[in-house]
Coordinates of N, CA and C and ligand atoms in Angstrom, one line a residue:
M1 N 3.0 5.6 16.3 CA 3.5 4.2 16.5 C 3.7 3.5 15.2
K2 N 4.8 2.9 15.0 CA 5.1 2.1 13.8 C 5.0 0.6 14.1
I3 N 3.9 0.0 13.5 CA 3.7 -1.4 13.7 C 4.3 -2.2 12.5
A4 N 5.2 -3.1 12.8 CA 5.8 -3.9 11.7 C 5.6 -5.4 11.9
R5 N 5.7 -6.1 10.9 CA 5.7 -7.6 10.9 C 7.1 -8.0 10.5
A6 N 7.6 -9.0 11.1 CA 9.0 -9.4 10.8 C 9.2 -10.8 11.0
N7 N 10.3 -11.3 10.4 CA 10.8 -12.7 10.6 C 12.0 -12.6 11.5
H8 N 11.9 -13.3 12.6 CA 13.1 -13.3 13.5 C 13.4 -14.8 13.7
R9 N 14.6 -15.2 13.2 CA 15.0 -16.6 13.3 C 13.9 -17.6 12.9
G10 N 13.3 -17.3 11.8 CA 12.3 -18.2 11.3 C 10.9 -18.1 11.9
V11 N 10.7 -17.2 12.9 CA 9.4 -17.0 13.5 C 8.9 -15.6 13.1
E12 N 7.6 -15.6 12.8 CA 6.9 -14.4 12.3 C 6.4 -13.7 13.6
K13 N 6.7 -12.4 13.7 CA 6.3 -11.6 14.9 C 5.8 -10.2 14.5
F14 N 4.9 -9.7 15.3 CA 4.6 -8.3 15.1 C 5.4 -7.5 16.2
G15 N 5.7 -6.3 15.8 CA 6.4 -5.4 16.8 C 6.2 -4.0 16.5
I16 N 6.6 -3.2 17.5 CA 6.6 -1.7 17.3 C 8.1 -1.3 17.1
I17 N 8.3 -0.5 16.2 CA 9.7 0.0 15.9 C 9.9 1.2 16.8
E18 N 10.9 1.0 17.7 CA 11.3 2.1 18.6 C 12.8 2.3 18.3
E19 N 13.1 3.4 17.6 CA 14.5 3.7 17.2 C 15.1 2.5 16.5
T20 N 16.1 1.9 17.2 CA 16.8 0.8 16.5 C 16.4 -0.6 17.1
Y21 N 15.2 -0.6 17.7 CA 14.7 -1.8 18.3 C 13.3 -2.2 17.7
F22 N 13.0 -3.5 17.8 CA 11.7 -4.1 17.4 C 11.2 -4.7 18.7
H23 N 10.2 -4.0 19.2 CA 9.6 -4.4 20.5 C 8.3 -5.2 20.2
T24 N 8.4 -6.5 20.5 CA 7.4 -7.5 20.1 C 6.0 -7.1 20.8
I25 N 5.0 -7.3 20.0 CA 3.6 -7.0 20.5 C 2.7 -8.2 20.2
T26 N 1.5 -8.2 20.8 CA 0.5 -9.2 20.4 C 0.0 -8.9 19.0
D27 N -0.6 -9.8 18.3 CA -1.1 -9.6 16.9 C -2.2 -8.5 16.9
P28 N -1.9 -7.4 16.2 CA -2.8 -6.2 16.3 C -4.1 -6.5 15.4
F29 N -4.1 -7.6 14.6 CA -5.3 -7.9 13.8 C -6.2 -8.9 14.5
I30 N -5.8 -9.4 15.6 CA -6.6 -10.3 16.4 C -7.3 -9.6 17.5
N31 N -6.5 -8.8 18.2 CA -7.1 -8.1 19.4 C -7.4 -6.6 19.0
D32 N -8.2 -6.0 19.8 CA -8.6 -4.6 19.6 C -7.5 -3.7 20.2
F33 N -6.7 -4.3 21.0 CA -5.7 -3.5 21.7 C -4.3 -4.1 21.3
I34 N -3.3 -3.3 21.7 CA -1.9 -3.7 21.4 C -1.2 -3.8 22.7
E35 N -0.6 -5.0 22.9 CA 0.1 -5.2 24.2 C 1.5 -5.5 23.9
K36 N 2.4 -4.8 24.5 CA 3.9 -5.1 24.4 C 4.2 -6.4 25.1
T37 N 5.1 -7.2 24.6 CA 5.6 -8.3 25.4 C 7.0 -7.8 26.0
K38 N 7.6 -8.8 26.6 CA 8.9 -8.4 27.2 C 10.1 -8.5 26.2
E39 N 9.8 -9.0 25.0 CA 10.9 -9.3 24.1 C 11.2 -8.0 23.2
I40 N 12.4 -7.6 23.3 CA 12.9 -6.5 22.5 C 14.1 -7.0 21.7
I41 N 14.0 -6.8 20.4 CA 15.0 -7.4 19.5 C 15.7 -6.2 18.7
K42 N 17.0 -6.3 18.5 CA 17.6 -5.3 17.7 C 17.0 -5.3 16.3
L43 N 16.8 -4.1 15.7 CA 16.1 -4.0 14.4 C 16.9 -4.7 13.3
D44 N 18.2 -4.6 13.4 CA 19.0 -5.3 12.3 C 19.1 -6.8 12.5
E45 N 18.4 -7.3 13.5 CA 18.3 -8.8 13.6 C 17.0 -9.4 13.1
V46 N 16.1 -8.5 12.6 CA 14.9 -9.0 12.0 C 14.8 -8.6 10.6
E47 N 14.0 -9.4 9.8 CA 13.8 -9.1 8.4 C 12.3 -8.7 8.3
L48 N 12.2 -7.4 7.9 CA 10.8 -6.9 7.8 C 10.0 -7.6 6.7
L49 N 8.8 -7.9 7.0 CA 7.8 -8.5 6.1 C 6.8 -7.5 5.7
P50 N 5.9 -7.8 4.7 CA 4.8 -6.9 4.5 C 4.0 -6.7 5.8
P51 N 3.7 -5.5 6.2 CA 3.1 -5.3 7.5 C 1.8 -5.9 7.8
A52 N 1.0 -6.3 6.7 CA -0.3 -6.9 6.9 C -0.3 -8.1 5.9
K53 N -1.3 -9.0 6.2 CA -1.5 -10.1 5.3 C -3.0 -9.9 4.8
P54 N -3.2 -9.1 3.9 CA -4.6 -8.8 3.5 C -5.3 -10.0 2.8
S55 N -6.6 -10.2 3.1 CA -7.4 -11.1 2.3 C -7.6 -10.6 0.9
K56 N -7.6 -9.2 0.9 CA -7.8 -8.6 -0.4 C -7.3 -7.2 -0.3
I57 N -6.9 -6.6 -1.5 CA -6.5 -5.2 -1.6 C -7.5 -4.6 -2.5
V58 N -8.2 -3.6 -2.0 CA -9.1 -2.8 -2.8 C -8.4 -1.5 -3.2
A59 N -8.3 -1.4 -4.5 CA -7.6 -0.2 -5.0 C -8.6 0.7 -5.7
V60 N -8.2 2.0 -5.6 CA -9.1 3.0 -6.2 C -8.4 3.5 -7.5
G61 N -9.2 3.5 -8.5 CA -8.6 3.7 -9.9 C -8.3 5.1 -10.2
L62 N -9.1 6.0 -9.9 CA -8.9 7.4 -10.2 C -9.3 8.2 -9.0
N63 N -8.3 8.7 -8.2 CA -8.7 9.4 -7.0 C -7.9 10.7 -6.9
Y64 N -7.1 11.1 -8.0 CA -6.5 12.4 -8.0 C -6.9 13.0 -9.4
K65 N -7.3 14.2 -9.4 CA -7.7 14.9 -10.6 C -6.6 14.9 -11.6
S66 N -5.4 15.1 -11.1 CA -4.2 15.2 -12.0 C -4.0 13.9 -12.8
H67 N -4.2 12.7 -12.1 CA -4.0 11.4 -12.7 C -5.1 11.1 -13.7
A68 N -6.3 11.5 -13.4 CA -7.5 11.3 -14.3 C -7.2 12.1 -15.6
E69 N -6.6 13.3 -15.5 CA -6.3 14.1 -16.6 C -5.2 13.5 -17.5
E70 N -4.2 12.9 -16.8 CA -3.1 12.3 -17.6 C -3.5 11.0 -18.3
M71 N -4.5 10.4 -17.7 CA -5.0 9.2 -18.3 C -6.2 9.5 -19.4
K72 N -6.5 10.8 -19.4 CA -7.6 11.3 -20.3 C -8.9 10.5 -20.0
I73 N -9.2 10.4 -18.8 CA -10.5 9.8 -18.3 C -11.3 10.8 -17.5
P74 N -12.6 10.9 -17.8 CA -13.4 11.9 -17.0 C -13.4 11.6 -15.5
L75 N -13.5 12.7 -14.7 CA -13.6 12.5 -13.3 C -14.8 11.6 -12.9
P76 N -14.6 10.6 -12.0 CA -15.7 9.8 -11.7 C -16.6 10.4 -10.6
D77 N -17.9 10.1 -10.6 CA -18.8 10.6 -9.6 C -18.9 9.7 -8.4
E78 N -18.4 8.4 -8.6 CA -18.3 7.5 -7.4 C -16.9 6.9 -7.5
P79 N -16.3 6.4 -6.4 CA -15.0 5.7 -6.5 C -15.0 4.6 -7.5
I80 N -14.0 4.5 -8.4 CA -13.8 3.3 -9.3 C -12.9 2.4 -8.5
I81 N -13.4 1.2 -8.2 CA -12.5 0.3 -7.4 C -12.2 -1.0 -8.2
F82 N -11.1 -1.6 -7.8 CA -10.8 -2.9 -8.4 C -10.0 -3.6 -7.3
L83 N -9.8 -4.9 -7.5 CA -9.1 -5.8 -6.5 C -7.7 -6.1 -7.0
K84 N -6.8 -6.2 -6.1 CA -5.5 -6.8 -6.4 C -5.4 -8.0 -5.5
P85 N -4.8 -9.1 -5.9 CA -4.8 -10.3 -5.1 C -3.8 -10.3 -4.0
S86 N -4.1 -11.0 -3.0 CA -3.1 -11.1 -1.8 C -1.8 -11.7 -2.3
T87 N -1.8 -12.5 -3.3 CA -0.6 -13.2 -3.8 C 0.4 -12.2 -4.5
A88 N -0.1 -11.0 -4.7 CA 0.8 -10.0 -5.3 C 1.7 -9.2 -4.3
V89 N 1.4 -9.4 -3.0 CA 2.0 -8.6 -2.0 C 3.5 -9.0 -1.8
I90 N 4.3 -8.0 -1.7 CA 5.7 -8.1 -1.3 C 6.0 -7.0 -0.3
G91 N 7.1 -7.1 0.3 CA 7.5 -6.2 1.4 C 8.7 -5.3 1.0
H92 N 9.1 -4.5 2.0 CA 10.2 -3.6 1.9 C 11.5 -4.4 1.5
G93 N 12.2 -4.0 0.5 CA 13.4 -4.6 0.1 C 13.3 -5.7 -0.9
D94 N 12.0 -6.1 -1.2 CA 11.8 -7.2 -2.1 C 11.9 -6.8 -3.5
Y95 N 11.9 -7.8 -4.4 CA 12.0 -7.5 -5.9 C 10.6 -7.5 -6.5
I96 N 10.4 -6.5 -7.4 CA 9.3 -6.5 -8.3 C 9.8 -7.2 -9.5
I97 N 9.1 -8.3 -9.9 CA 9.5 -9.1 -11.1 C 8.7 -8.6 -12.3
L98 N 9.4 -8.2 -13.3 CA 8.8 -7.8 -14.6 C 8.3 -9.1 -15.3
P99 N 7.0 -9.2 -15.6 CA 6.5 -10.4 -16.2 C 7.2 -10.7 -17.6
K100 N 7.2 -12.0 -18.0 CA 7.6 -12.3 -19.3 C 6.8 -11.6 -20.4
H101 N 7.4 -11.1 -21.4 CA 6.7 -10.5 -22.5 C 6.0 -9.2 -22.1
Y102 N 6.4 -8.6 -21.0 CA 5.8 -7.3 -20.6 C 6.1 -6.2 -21.6
R103 N 5.2 -5.2 -21.7 CA 5.4 -4.1 -22.6 C 5.8 -2.9 -21.8
R104 N 5.0 -2.6 -20.8 CA 5.3 -1.4 -20.0 C 4.8 -1.6 -18.6
V105 N 5.6 -1.6 -17.6 CA 5.3 -1.8 -16.2 C 5.5 -0.5 -15.5
D106 N 4.5 0.1 -14.9 CA 4.6 1.4 -14.3 C 4.6 1.3 -12.7
Y107 N 5.2 2.3 -12.1 CA 5.0 2.6 -10.7 C 3.8 3.5 -10.5
E108 N 3.2 3.3 -9.3 CA 2.1 4.3 -8.9 C 2.2 4.4 -7.4
C109 N 2.7 5.6 -6.9 CA 2.7 5.8 -5.4 C 1.4 6.0 -4.9
E110 N 1.1 5.3 -3.8 CA -0.3 5.4 -3.2 C -0.2 5.3 -1.6
L111 N -1.1 6.1 -1.0 CA -1.3 6.0 0.4 C -2.2 4.8 0.6
A112 N -1.8 3.8 1.5 CA -2.7 2.7 1.8 C -3.2 2.7 3.2
V113 N -4.5 2.4 3.3 CA -5.2 2.3 4.6 C -5.2 0.8 5.0
V114 N -4.8 0.6 6.2 CA -4.8 -0.8 6.7 C -6.0 -0.9 7.7
I115 N -6.9 -1.9 7.4 CA -8.1 -2.1 8.2 C -7.7 -2.9 9.5
G116 N -8.2 -2.4 10.6 CA -7.9 -3.1 11.9 C -8.9 -4.0 12.4
K117 N -10.2 -3.8 12.0 CA -11.2 -4.7 12.4 C -12.3 -4.8 11.4
K118 N -13.1 -5.9 11.5 CA -14.1 -6.2 10.5 C -15.0 -5.1 10.3
A119 N -15.2 -4.7 9.0 CA -16.0 -3.5 8.7 C -17.1 -3.8 7.7
K120 N -18.3 -3.6 8.0 CA -19.4 -3.8 7.1 C -20.4 -2.6 7.3
N121 N -20.8 -2.0 6.1 CA -21.7 -0.8 6.2 C -21.3 0.2 7.2
V122 N -20.1 0.7 7.1 CA -19.6 1.7 8.1 C -20.0 3.1 7.6
R123 N -20.4 3.9 8.5 CA -20.7 5.3 8.2 C -19.4 6.0 8.1
E124 N -19.4 7.1 7.2 CA -18.2 7.9 7.0 C -17.7 8.4 8.4
D125 N -18.6 8.9 9.2 CA -18.2 9.6 10.4 C -17.7 8.5 11.5
D126 N -17.8 7.3 11.2 CA -17.4 6.2 12.1 C -16.2 5.4 11.6
S127 N -15.7 5.8 10.4 CA -14.8 5.0 9.7 C -13.4 4.9 10.4
N128 N -13.0 5.9 11.1 CA -11.7 5.9 11.7 C -11.6 4.7 12.8
R129 N -12.7 4.3 13.3 CA -12.6 3.2 14.3 C -12.1 1.9 13.7
Y130 N -12.2 1.8 12.4 CA -11.9 0.5 11.7 C -10.5 0.6 11.1
I131 N -9.9 1.7 11.2 CA -8.5 1.9 10.5 C -7.4 1.7 11.6
L132 N -6.5 0.7 11.3 CA -5.4 0.5 12.2 C -4.3 1.6 11.9
G133 N -4.1 1.9 10.6 CA -3.1 2.9 10.3 C -2.8 2.9 8.8
Y134 N -1.7 3.5 8.5 CA -1.4 3.8 7.1 C 0.0 3.3 6.7
T135 N 0.1 2.9 5.4 CA 1.4 2.5 4.9 C 1.6 3.0 3.5
C136 N 2.9 2.8 3.0 CA 3.2 3.1 1.6 C 2.9 1.9 0.7
F137 N 2.4 2.3 -0.5 CA 1.9 1.2 -1.4 C 2.4 1.6 -2.8
N138 N 2.8 0.6 -3.6 CA 3.1 0.8 -5.0 C 2.2 0.0 -5.8
D139 N 1.2 0.6 -6.5 CA 0.2 -0.1 -7.3 C 0.8 -0.4 -8.7
V140 N 1.7 -1.4 -8.7 CA 2.5 -1.7 -9.9 C 1.5 -2.2 -11.0
T141 N 1.6 -1.7 -12.2 CA 0.6 -1.9 -13.3 C 1.3 -2.2 -14.6
E142 N 0.8 -3.2 -15.3 CA 1.2 -3.4 -16.7 C 0.3 -2.6 -17.6
R143 N 0.8 -1.5 -18.0 CA -0.1 -0.5 -18.7 C -0.6 -1.0 -20.0
Y144 N 0.1 -1.8 -20.7 CA -0.3 -2.2 -22.0 C -1.5 -3.2 -21.8
N145 N -1.4 -4.1 -20.9 CA -2.5 -5.1 -20.6 C -3.7 -4.3 -20.2
Q146 N -3.5 -3.3 -19.4 CA -4.6 -2.5 -18.8 C -5.5 -1.9 -19.9
K147 N -4.8 -1.3 -20.9 CA -5.5 -0.7 -22.0 C -6.1 -1.7 -22.9
K148 N -5.4 -2.8 -23.2 CA -5.8 -3.8 -24.1 C -7.1 -4.5 -23.6
D149 N -7.0 -4.9 -22.3 CA -8.1 -5.7 -21.7 C -9.4 -4.9 -21.4
G150 N -9.2 -3.6 -21.2 CA -10.4 -2.8 -20.8 C -10.7 -2.9 -19.3
Q151 N -10.7 -4.1 -18.8 CA -10.8 -4.2 -17.3 C -9.4 -4.5 -16.8
W152 N -9.2 -4.4 -15.5 CA -7.8 -4.2 -15.1 C -7.2 -5.4 -14.3
T153 N -7.9 -6.5 -14.2 CA -7.4 -7.6 -13.4 C -6.0 -8.0 -13.7
R154 N -5.8 -8.4 -15.0 CA -4.5 -8.9 -15.4 C -3.4 -7.9 -15.2
A155 N -3.7 -6.6 -15.6 CA -2.6 -5.6 -15.5 C -2.2 -5.3 -14.1
K156 N -3.1 -5.6 -13.1 CA -2.8 -5.2 -11.7 C -2.4 -6.4 -10.8
S157 N -2.4 -7.6 -11.4 CA -2.4 -8.8 -10.5 C -1.2 -9.7 -10.5
Y158 N -0.2 -9.3 -11.4 CA 1.0 -10.2 -11.5 C 1.6 -10.3 -10.1
D159 N 2.2 -11.5 -9.8 CA 2.9 -11.7 -8.6 C 3.9 -10.5 -8.4
T160 N 4.1 -10.0 -7.2 CA 5.0 -8.9 -6.8 C 4.5 -7.5 -7.2
F161 N 3.3 -7.4 -7.7 CA 2.8 -6.1 -8.1 C 2.1 -5.3 -7.0
A162 N 2.2 -5.8 -5.8 CA 1.6 -5.0 -4.7 C 2.6 -4.8 -3.5
P163 N 3.7 -4.1 -3.8 CA 4.7 -3.8 -2.7 C 4.0 -2.9 -1.6
M164 N 4.2 -3.3 -0.3 CA 3.7 -2.4 0.7 C 4.6 -2.4 1.9
G165 N 4.6 -1.3 2.7 CA 5.4 -1.2 3.9 C 6.1 0.1 4.0
P166 N 7.2 0.2 4.8 CA 7.8 -0.9 5.5 C 7.0 -1.2 6.8
W167 N 6.1 -0.3 7.3 CA 5.4 -0.6 8.5 C 4.1 0.2 8.4
I168 N 3.2 0.0 9.5 CA 2.0 0.7 9.5 C 2.1 1.9 10.6
E169 N 1.9 3.1 10.1 CA 2.0 4.2 11.0 C 0.6 4.5 11.5
T170 N 0.4 4.5 12.8 CA -0.9 4.6 13.4 C -1.3 6.1 13.8
E171 N -0.3 6.9 13.7 CA -0.5 8.3 14.3 C -0.5 9.4 13.3
C172 N -0.4 9.1 12.0 CA -0.3 10.3 11.1 C -1.7 10.8 10.7
N173 N -1.8 12.0 10.3 CA -3.0 12.6 9.8 C -3.0 12.4 8.3
P174 N -3.9 11.6 7.7 CA -3.8 11.2 6.3 C -4.3 12.3 5.4
K175 N -4.8 13.4 5.9 CA -5.5 14.4 5.1 C -4.6 15.3 4.3
S176 N -3.3 15.4 4.7 CA -2.4 16.3 4.0 C -1.0 15.7 4.1
L177 N -0.7 14.7 3.3 CA 0.7 14.1 3.3 C 1.3 14.2 2.0
N178 N 2.5 14.7 1.9 CA 3.2 14.7 0.6 C 3.6 13.2 0.3
I179 N 3.4 12.9 -1.0 CA 3.7 11.5 -1.4 C 4.5 11.5 -2.7
F180 N 5.5 10.7 -2.8 CA 6.5 10.7 -3.9 C 6.8 9.3 -4.4
T181 N 7.2 9.2 -5.7 CA 7.9 8.1 -6.1 C 9.3 8.6 -6.4
I182 N 10.3 7.8 -6.0 CA 11.7 8.2 -6.2 C 12.3 7.0 -7.0
L183 N 12.8 7.3 -8.2 CA 13.3 6.2 -9.1 C 14.8 6.4 -9.2
N184 N 15.6 5.5 -8.8 CA 17.0 5.6 -8.8 C 17.5 6.9 -8.3
G185 N 16.9 7.3 -7.2 CA 17.4 8.5 -6.5 C 16.7 9.8 -6.9
E186 N 15.9 9.8 -7.9 CA 15.3 11.0 -8.5 C 13.8 11.0 -8.3
V187 N 13.3 12.1 -7.8 CA 11.8 12.2 -7.6 C 11.2 12.3 -9.0
V188 N 10.3 11.3 -9.3 CA 9.6 11.2 -10.6 C 8.1 11.4 -10.5
Q189 N 7.6 11.3 -9.3 CA 6.1 11.5 -9.1 C 5.9 12.1 -7.8
E190 N 5.0 13.1 -7.7 CA 4.8 13.8 -6.5 C 3.3 14.3 -6.4
G191 N 2.8 14.2 -5.2 CA 1.4 14.7 -5.0 C 1.2 14.9 -3.5
N192 N 0.0 15.3 -3.1 CA -0.4 15.4 -1.7 C -1.8 14.9 -1.5
T193 N -2.0 14.1 -0.5 CA -3.3 13.5 -0.2 C -4.4 14.5 0.0
C194 N -4.1 15.8 0.1 CA -5.2 16.8 0.2 C -5.9 16.9 -1.1
D195 N -5.3 16.3 -2.2 CA -6.0 16.4 -3.5 C -6.8 15.1 -3.8
L196 N -7.0 14.3 -2.8 CA -7.9 13.1 -3.1 C -9.3 13.5 -3.5
I197 N -9.8 12.9 -4.5 CA -11.2 13.2 -4.9 C -12.2 12.7 -3.8
F198 N -12.0 11.4 -3.5 CA -12.8 10.8 -2.4 C -12.0 10.6 -1.2
S199 N -12.4 11.1 -0.1 CA -11.7 11.0 1.2 C -11.6 9.6 1.7
I200 N -10.7 9.4 2.6 CA -10.5 8.1 3.2 C -11.8 7.6 3.9
E201 N -12.4 8.5 4.6 CA -13.7 8.2 5.3 C -14.7 7.7 4.3
K202 N -14.8 8.4 3.1 CA -15.7 8.1 2.1 C -15.4 6.7 1.5
L203 N -14.1 6.4 1.3 CA -13.7 5.1 0.7 C -14.1 4.0 1.6
V204 N -13.8 4.1 2.9 CA -14.1 3.0 3.9 C -15.6 2.8 3.9
S205 N -16.3 3.8 3.9 CA -17.8 3.7 3.9 C -18.3 3.1 2.6
F206 N -17.9 3.6 1.5 CA -18.3 3.1 0.2 C -18.0 1.6 0.0
I207 N -16.7 1.3 0.3 CA -16.3 -0.1 0.0 C -16.9 -1.1 1.0
S208 N -17.0 -0.7 2.3 CA -17.6 -1.6 3.3 C -19.1 -1.8 3.0
G209 N -19.7 -0.9 2.2 CA -21.1 -1.1 1.8 C -21.3 -2.1 0.7
I210 N -20.1 -2.5 0.1 CA -20.2 -3.4 -1.0 C -19.7 -4.8 -0.5
M211 N -18.5 -4.8 0.2 CA -17.9 -6.0 0.6 C -17.4 -5.8 2.1
T212 N -17.4 -6.9 2.8 CA -16.9 -6.8 4.2 C -15.4 -6.7 4.2
L213 N -14.9 -5.7 4.9 CA -13.5 -5.6 5.0 C -13.0 -6.3 6.3
L214 N -12.0 -7.1 6.1 CA -11.5 -7.9 7.2 C -10.2 -7.3 7.8
P215 N -9.8 -7.6 9.1 CA -8.6 -7.1 9.6 C -7.4 -7.5 8.7
G216 N -6.6 -6.5 8.4 CA -5.4 -6.7 7.5 C -5.7 -6.3 6.1
D217 N -7.0 -6.2 5.7 CA -7.3 -5.7 4.4 C -6.7 -4.3 4.1
V218 N -6.4 -4.1 2.9 CA -5.8 -2.8 2.5 C -6.6 -2.1 1.4
I219 N -6.7 -0.8 1.6 CA -7.3 0.1 0.6 C -6.2 1.0 0.1
A220 N -5.9 0.8 -1.2 CA -4.9 1.7 -1.9 C -5.7 2.8 -2.5
T221 N -5.3 4.0 -2.1 CA -6.2 5.2 -2.3 C -6.1 5.9 -3.6
G222 N -5.3 5.4 -4.5 CA -5.1 6.1 -5.8 C -3.8 6.8 -5.9
T223 N -3.4 7.1 -7.2 CA -2.1 7.7 -7.4 C -2.2 9.1 -8.1
P224 N -1.3 10.0 -7.7 CA -1.4 11.3 -8.4 C -0.7 11.2 -9.8
A225 N -0.7 12.3 -10.5 CA -0.1 12.4 -11.8 C 1.4 12.0 -11.7
G226 N 2.0 11.6 -12.9 CA 3.4 11.4 -12.9 C 3.8 9.9 -13.0
I227 N 2.9 9.0 -13.3 CA 3.2 7.6 -13.5 C 4.3 7.4 -14.6
G228 N 5.0 6.4 -14.4 CA 6.1 6.2 -15.5 C 6.6 4.7 -15.3
P229 N 7.4 4.3 -16.3 CA 7.8 2.9 -16.4 C 9.0 2.5 -15.5
L230 N 9.0 1.3 -15.2 CA 10.1 0.6 -14.5 C 10.9 -0.3 -15.4
K231 N 12.2 -0.4 -15.2 CA 13.0 -1.3 -16.0 C 13.9 -2.2 -15.1
D232 N 14.4 -3.2 -15.7 CA 15.3 -4.1 -15.0 C 16.5 -3.4 -14.4
G233 N 16.7 -3.6 -13.1 CA 17.8 -3.0 -12.4 C 17.4 -1.7 -11.6
D234 N 16.2 -1.3 -11.8 CA 15.8 0.0 -11.1 C 15.6 -0.2 -9.6
K235 N 15.8 0.9 -8.9 CA 15.5 0.9 -7.4 C 14.3 1.9 -7.4
V236 N 13.2 1.5 -6.8 CA 12.0 2.4 -6.8 C 11.6 2.5 -5.3
E237 N 11.4 3.8 -4.9 CA 11.0 4.1 -3.5 C 9.7 4.8 -3.5
I238 N 8.8 4.5 -2.6 CA 7.6 5.2 -2.4 C 7.8 5.9 -1.0
K239 N 7.7 7.2 -1.0 CA 8.0 8.0 0.2 C 6.7 8.7 0.6
I240 N 6.3 8.6 1.8 CA 5.1 9.3 2.3 C 5.5 10.0 3.6
E241 N 5.3 11.3 3.5 CA 5.6 12.2 4.7 C 5.0 11.6 6.0
N242 N 5.7 11.6 7.0 CA 5.3 11.1 8.4 C 5.0 9.6 8.4
I243 N 5.2 8.9 7.3 CA 5.1 7.4 7.4 C 6.4 6.7 7.2
G244 N 7.0 6.9 6.0 CA 8.4 6.3 5.8 C 8.6 6.1 4.3
I245 N 9.6 5.3 4.0 CA 10.0 5.0 2.7 C 10.0 3.5 2.4
L246 N 9.2 3.1 1.4 CA 9.2 1.7 0.9 C 10.1 1.5 -0.2
T247 N 11.1 0.7 -0.1 CA 12.1 0.5 -1.2 C 12.0 -0.9 -1.8
N248 N 12.0 -0.9 -3.1 CA 11.9 -2.2 -3.8 C 12.9 -2.1 -5.0
F249 N 13.3 -3.3 -5.5 CA 14.2 -3.4 -6.7 C 13.4 -4.1 -7.8
V250 N 13.9 -3.9 -9.0 CA 13.2 -4.4 -10.2 C 14.1 -5.3 -10.9
K251 N 13.5 -6.5 -11.3 CA 14.3 -7.4 -12.1 C 13.4 -8.2 -13.1
K252 N 14.1 -8.7 -14.1 CA 13.4 -9.5 -15.2 C 13.0 -10.8 -14.6
S253 N 12.0 -11.5 -15.2 CA 11.6 -12.8 -14.7 C 12.5 -13.8 -15.3
Ligands
MG1 MG1 -3.4 2.9 -8.7

């Protein structure tokens, strides 16, 4: 099931995407169940929004061996996590804005976990109950700031640096999904979630042991090797097998 959030004639709605239709549903982050309403809208009559409104995005710094190697950082023995602010979120079709005086802004394709219900101190073997589904995420990063500052908040937090979408897939198996960045039509980054150092169950358990995860919160699970720069005028797509393609465009501020 593909759960999307959309703007329809100025009203924000949740819906399930069924071929070329948007079938409106009750808010999946308020109720434990999903109930269809009678309203069915043509998909081309809605504007897709980011599929969740996270209170926070918890991102994992190094979760693929290949990316740790390219960054020349030793493999971590626990997940390295950082936060991206909710104000950085943009949706499918939106613009990534290059900050003034930027040096190098990179794409990072990531599988994102969308939390469905409040989670605190969750056991690994119980973590699936708290996950609504999965979406595509681009952990856009100012690489120069990241290296200069040593800690990552500035580099990861510029407005528009958290593209996600286009929808939440509730039925895919996240353990083995091919993941790609496609830049101007060409595959530039490629991996498979079977190479994750820390599993999704481990991440939900570890993070919920530190901070309460709220419905709509997002865990970005890390990027494989192959990061690279974005420039003004680029079209960047994050494609994940069995989920979909998140498309964004890049422009100067
Ligand atoms: Mg990342």
